[in-house]
CSV table of C-alpha atoms and ligand atoms in Angstrom, one decimal:
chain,number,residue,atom,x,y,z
A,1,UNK,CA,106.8,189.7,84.1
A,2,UNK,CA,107.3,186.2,82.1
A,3,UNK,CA,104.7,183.8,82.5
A,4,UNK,CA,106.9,181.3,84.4
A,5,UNK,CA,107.7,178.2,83.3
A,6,UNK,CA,104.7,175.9,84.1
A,7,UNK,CA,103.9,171.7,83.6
A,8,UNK,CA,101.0,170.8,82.7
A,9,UNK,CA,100.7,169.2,86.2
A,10,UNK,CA,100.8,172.6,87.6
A,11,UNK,CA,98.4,173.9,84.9
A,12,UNK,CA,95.9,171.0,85.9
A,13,UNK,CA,96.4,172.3,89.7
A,14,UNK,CA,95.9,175.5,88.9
A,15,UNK,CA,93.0,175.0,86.5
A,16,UNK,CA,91.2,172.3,89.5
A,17,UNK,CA,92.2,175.3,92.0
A,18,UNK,CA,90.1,178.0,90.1
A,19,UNK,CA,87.0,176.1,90.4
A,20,UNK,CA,87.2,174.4,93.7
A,21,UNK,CA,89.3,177.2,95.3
A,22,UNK,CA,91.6,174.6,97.0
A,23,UNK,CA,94.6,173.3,95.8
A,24,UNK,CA,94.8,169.2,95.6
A,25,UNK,CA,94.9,166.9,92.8
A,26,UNK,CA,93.4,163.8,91.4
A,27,UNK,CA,96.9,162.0,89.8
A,28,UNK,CA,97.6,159.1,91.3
A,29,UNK,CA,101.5,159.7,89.8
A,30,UNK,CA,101.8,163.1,91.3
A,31,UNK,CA,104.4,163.2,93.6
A,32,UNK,CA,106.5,161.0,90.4
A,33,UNK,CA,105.6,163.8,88.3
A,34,UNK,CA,106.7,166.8,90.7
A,35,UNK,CA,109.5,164.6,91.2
A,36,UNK,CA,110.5,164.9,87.7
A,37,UNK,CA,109.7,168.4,87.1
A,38,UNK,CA,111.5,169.9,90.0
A,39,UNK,CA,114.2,167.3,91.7
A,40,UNK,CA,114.1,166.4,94.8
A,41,UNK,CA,113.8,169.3,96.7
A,42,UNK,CA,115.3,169.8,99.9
A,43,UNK,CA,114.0,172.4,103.2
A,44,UNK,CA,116.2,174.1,105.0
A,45,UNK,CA,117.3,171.1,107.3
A,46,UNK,CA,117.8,169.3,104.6
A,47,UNK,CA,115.2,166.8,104.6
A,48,UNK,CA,113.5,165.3,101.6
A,49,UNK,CA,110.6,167.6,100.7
A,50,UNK,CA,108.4,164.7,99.2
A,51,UNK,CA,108.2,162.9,102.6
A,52,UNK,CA,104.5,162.4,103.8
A,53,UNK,CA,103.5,163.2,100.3
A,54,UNK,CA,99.9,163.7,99.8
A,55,UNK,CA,98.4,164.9,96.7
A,56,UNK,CA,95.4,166.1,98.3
A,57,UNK,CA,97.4,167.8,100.8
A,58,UNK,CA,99.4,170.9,99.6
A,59,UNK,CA,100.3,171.3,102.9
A,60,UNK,CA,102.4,168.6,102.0
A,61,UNK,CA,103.5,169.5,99.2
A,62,UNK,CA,107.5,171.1,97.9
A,63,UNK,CA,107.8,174.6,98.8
A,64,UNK,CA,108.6,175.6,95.1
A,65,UNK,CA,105.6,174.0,94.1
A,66,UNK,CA,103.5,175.8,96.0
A,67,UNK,CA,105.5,179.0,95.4
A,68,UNK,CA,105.1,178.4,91.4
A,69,UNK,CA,101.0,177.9,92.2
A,70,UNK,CA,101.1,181.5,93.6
A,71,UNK,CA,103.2,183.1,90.8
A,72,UNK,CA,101.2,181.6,88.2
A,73,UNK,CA,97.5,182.8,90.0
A,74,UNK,CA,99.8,186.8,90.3
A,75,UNK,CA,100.8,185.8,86.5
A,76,UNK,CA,97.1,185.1,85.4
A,77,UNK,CA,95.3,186.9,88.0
A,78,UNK,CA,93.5,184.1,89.5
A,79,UNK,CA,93.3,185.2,93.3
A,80,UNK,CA,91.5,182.7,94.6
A,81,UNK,CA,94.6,180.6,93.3
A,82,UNK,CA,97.0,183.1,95.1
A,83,UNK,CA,94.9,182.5,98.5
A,84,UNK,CA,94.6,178.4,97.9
A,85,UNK,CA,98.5,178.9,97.7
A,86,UNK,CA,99.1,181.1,100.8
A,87,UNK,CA,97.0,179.1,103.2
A,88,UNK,CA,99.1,176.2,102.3
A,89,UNK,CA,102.0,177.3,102.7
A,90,UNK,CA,101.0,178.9,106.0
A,91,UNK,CA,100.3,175.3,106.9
A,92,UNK,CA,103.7,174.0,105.6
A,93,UNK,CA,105.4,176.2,107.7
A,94,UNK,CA,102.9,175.6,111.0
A,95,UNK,CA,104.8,172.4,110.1
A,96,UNK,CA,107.6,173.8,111.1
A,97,UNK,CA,109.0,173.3,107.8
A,98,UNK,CA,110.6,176.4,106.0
A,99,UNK,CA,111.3,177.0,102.5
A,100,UNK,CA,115.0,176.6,101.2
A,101,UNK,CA,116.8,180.4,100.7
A,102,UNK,CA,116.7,179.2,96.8
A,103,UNK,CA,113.0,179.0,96.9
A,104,UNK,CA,112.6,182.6,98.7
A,105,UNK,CA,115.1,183.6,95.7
A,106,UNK,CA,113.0,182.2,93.2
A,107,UNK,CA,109.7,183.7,95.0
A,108,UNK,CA,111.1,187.1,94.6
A,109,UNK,CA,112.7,186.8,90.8
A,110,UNK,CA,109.0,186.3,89.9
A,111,UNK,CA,107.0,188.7,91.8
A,112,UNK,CA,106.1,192.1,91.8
A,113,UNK,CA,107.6,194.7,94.8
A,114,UNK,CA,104.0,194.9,96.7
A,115,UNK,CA,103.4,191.4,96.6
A,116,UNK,CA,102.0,189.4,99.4
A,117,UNK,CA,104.1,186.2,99.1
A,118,UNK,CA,107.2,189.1,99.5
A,119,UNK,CA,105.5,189.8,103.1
A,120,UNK,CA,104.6,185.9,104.2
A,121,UNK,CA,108.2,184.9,103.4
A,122,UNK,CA,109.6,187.7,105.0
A,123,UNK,CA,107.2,187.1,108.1
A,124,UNK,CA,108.0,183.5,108.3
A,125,UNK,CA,111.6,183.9,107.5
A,126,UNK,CA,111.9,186.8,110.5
A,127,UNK,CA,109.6,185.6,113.3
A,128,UNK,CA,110.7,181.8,112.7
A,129,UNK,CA,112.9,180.9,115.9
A,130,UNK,CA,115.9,179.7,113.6
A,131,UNK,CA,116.6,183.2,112.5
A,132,UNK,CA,119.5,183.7,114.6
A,133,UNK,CA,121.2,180.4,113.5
A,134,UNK,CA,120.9,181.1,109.9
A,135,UNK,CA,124.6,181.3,108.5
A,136,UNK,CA,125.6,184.7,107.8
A,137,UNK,CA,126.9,183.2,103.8
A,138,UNK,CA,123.7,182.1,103.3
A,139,UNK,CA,121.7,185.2,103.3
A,140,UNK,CA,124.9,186.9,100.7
A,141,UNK,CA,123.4,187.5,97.6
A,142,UNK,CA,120.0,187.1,98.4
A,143,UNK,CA,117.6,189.9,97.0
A,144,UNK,CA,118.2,193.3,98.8
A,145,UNK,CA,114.6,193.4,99.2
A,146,UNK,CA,114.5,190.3,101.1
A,147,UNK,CA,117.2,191.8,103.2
A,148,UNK,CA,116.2,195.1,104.4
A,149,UNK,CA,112.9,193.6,104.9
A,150,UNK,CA,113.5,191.2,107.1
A,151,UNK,CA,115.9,193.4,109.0
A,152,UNK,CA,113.2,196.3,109.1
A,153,UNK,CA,110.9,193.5,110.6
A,154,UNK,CA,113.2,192.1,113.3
A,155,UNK,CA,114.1,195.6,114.4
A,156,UNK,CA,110.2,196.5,115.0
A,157,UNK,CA,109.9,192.9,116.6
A,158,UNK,CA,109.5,192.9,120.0
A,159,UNK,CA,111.8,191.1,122.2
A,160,UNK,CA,110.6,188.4,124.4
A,161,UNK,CA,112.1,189.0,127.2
A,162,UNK,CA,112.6,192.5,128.7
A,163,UNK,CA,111.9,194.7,132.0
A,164,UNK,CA,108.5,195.5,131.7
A,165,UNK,CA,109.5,199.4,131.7
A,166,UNK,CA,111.1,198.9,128.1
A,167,UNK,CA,108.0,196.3,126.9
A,168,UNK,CA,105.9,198.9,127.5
A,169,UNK,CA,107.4,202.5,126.2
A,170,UNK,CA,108.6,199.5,123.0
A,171,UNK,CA,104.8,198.5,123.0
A,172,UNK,CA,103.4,202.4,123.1
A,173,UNK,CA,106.1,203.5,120.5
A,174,UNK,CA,104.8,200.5,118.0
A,175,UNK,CA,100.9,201.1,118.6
A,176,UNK,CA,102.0,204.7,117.5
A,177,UNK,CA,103.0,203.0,114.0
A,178,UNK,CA,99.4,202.9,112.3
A,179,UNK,CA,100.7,200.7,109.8
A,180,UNK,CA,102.0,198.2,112.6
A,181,UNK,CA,99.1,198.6,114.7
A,182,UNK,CA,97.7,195.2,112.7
A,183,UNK,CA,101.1,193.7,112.8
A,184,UNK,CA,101.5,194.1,116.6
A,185,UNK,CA,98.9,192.6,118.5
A,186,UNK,CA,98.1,191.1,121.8
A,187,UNK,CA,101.6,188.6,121.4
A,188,UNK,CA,103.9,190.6,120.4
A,189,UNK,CA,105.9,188.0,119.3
A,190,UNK,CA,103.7,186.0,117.0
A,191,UNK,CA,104.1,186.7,113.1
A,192,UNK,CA,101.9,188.9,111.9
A,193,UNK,CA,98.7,187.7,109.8
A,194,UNK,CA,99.5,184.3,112.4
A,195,UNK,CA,96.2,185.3,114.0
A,196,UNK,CA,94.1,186.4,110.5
A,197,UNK,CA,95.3,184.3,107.6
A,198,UNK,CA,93.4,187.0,105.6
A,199,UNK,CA,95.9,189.7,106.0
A,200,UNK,CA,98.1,187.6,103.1
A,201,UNK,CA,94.5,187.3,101.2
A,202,UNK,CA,94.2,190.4,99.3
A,203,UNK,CA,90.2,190.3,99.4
A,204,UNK,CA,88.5,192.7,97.2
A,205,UNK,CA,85.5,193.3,99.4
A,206,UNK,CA,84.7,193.3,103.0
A,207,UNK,CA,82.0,190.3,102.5
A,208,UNK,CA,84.8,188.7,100.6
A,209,UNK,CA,86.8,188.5,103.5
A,210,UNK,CA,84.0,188.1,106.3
A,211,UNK,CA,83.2,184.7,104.0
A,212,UNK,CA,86.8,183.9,104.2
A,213,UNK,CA,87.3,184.0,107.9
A,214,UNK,CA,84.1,181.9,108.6
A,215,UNK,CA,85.5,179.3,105.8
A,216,UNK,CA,89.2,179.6,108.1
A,217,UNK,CA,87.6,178.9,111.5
A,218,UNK,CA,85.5,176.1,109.8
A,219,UNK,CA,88.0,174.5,108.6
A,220,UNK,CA,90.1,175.3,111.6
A,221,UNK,CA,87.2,173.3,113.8
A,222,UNK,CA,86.7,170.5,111.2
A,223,UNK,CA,90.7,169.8,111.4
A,224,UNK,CA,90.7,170.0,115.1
A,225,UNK,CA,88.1,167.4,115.2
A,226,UNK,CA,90.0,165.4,112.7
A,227,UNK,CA,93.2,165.7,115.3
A,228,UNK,CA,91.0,164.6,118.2
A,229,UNK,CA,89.5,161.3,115.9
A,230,UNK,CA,93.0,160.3,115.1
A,231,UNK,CA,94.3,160.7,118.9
A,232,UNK,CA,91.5,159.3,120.5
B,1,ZN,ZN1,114.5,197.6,130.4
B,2,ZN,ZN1,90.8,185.6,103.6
């Protein structure tokens, strides 16, 4: 793998995401300087990716910005940079906002086979709603990876509606699957790693991760209070 072609915004993100382990920055001109480096980006509706720009939000942020974040943490095996970049993007897309078919393109040009960006794109792309709309010419001549991945997914995905004969034989035939077992749980329905953000983490130990989930439901309360303050 190349070391991908990086700004030296994106360095200074990266650099301020090593040490804080969050990815935000302190450049008043960032969103004219992502501008610049990468165009105005569109999502898949089409909408301008730079609206509600905040440059201590990622969440806000392009989606091949956020992508590039994670190659270059893969690239100079920073993980703490890989997980700043996944939780992001998890929130991006809790947005409901999902990444362009060029972006997923670009994600898989510059990653390795087993890597966990390949799963959460594949994930979001398969469990998102608007997978049956998608235009049959826009997945041609997308990575074959991509492809039979997401296919593989959506054929082990549950249905939401069936005779409760069929959930249940479809139910004991995917608890069967050890390797699913994680994937499926209670809501059959729900991505997988919707309900532990650490399954996209790659966590070296097991006190790695049991700080990690107490830092998710913190944060998870925090921004809940945060939602109640602004309504009320
Ligand atoms: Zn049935
Ligand atoms: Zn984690």
């Amino acid at each position: 793998m190349r070391l991908p072609d990086t700004s030296t915004t994106l360095s200074e993100i990266f650099v301020q995401g090593l040490y804080h382990k969050k990815l935000f920055s302190d450049n008043r001109g960032l969103e004219q300087k992502l501008h610049l480096k990468f165009g105005a980006l569109a999502n898949r509706e089409g909408d301008h990716q730079y609206k509600g720009f905040m440059a201590k939000r990622p969440e806000t942020w392009p989606w091949r910005v956020l992508i590039s974040l994670y190659v270059l943490g893969d690239y100079l095996d920073a993980h703490v940079v890989r997980i700043a970049a996944v939780d992001a993007m998890i929130l991006r897309h809790e947005k409901s906002d999902l990444m362009t078919f060029d972006d997923i393109d670009f994600a898989f040009a510059n990653t390795s086979p087993d890597s966990k960006l390949r799963e959460l794109l594949v994930h979001i792309t398969t469990y998102d709603p608007d997978i049956g709309s998608t235009a049959r010419e826009d997945l041609i001549g997308m990575p074959n990876e991509f492809l039979v991945n997401v296919s593989m997914t959506l054929s082990r995905r549950l249905p939401n509606r069936q005779c409760q004969s069929c959930y249940q034989s479809a139910l004991s035939w995917s608890n069967r699957q050890t390797r699913y077992q994680l994937i499926f749980m209670s809501l059959r329905t729900v991505r997988p790693g919707r309900l532990n953000t650490c399954y996209y983490h790659e966590h070296s130990t097991e006190e790695e991760e049991r700080d990690c989930a107490a830092r998710v439901a913190r944060e998870k309360v925090l921004e809940r209070r945060e939602q109640d303050r602004n309504r009320g």
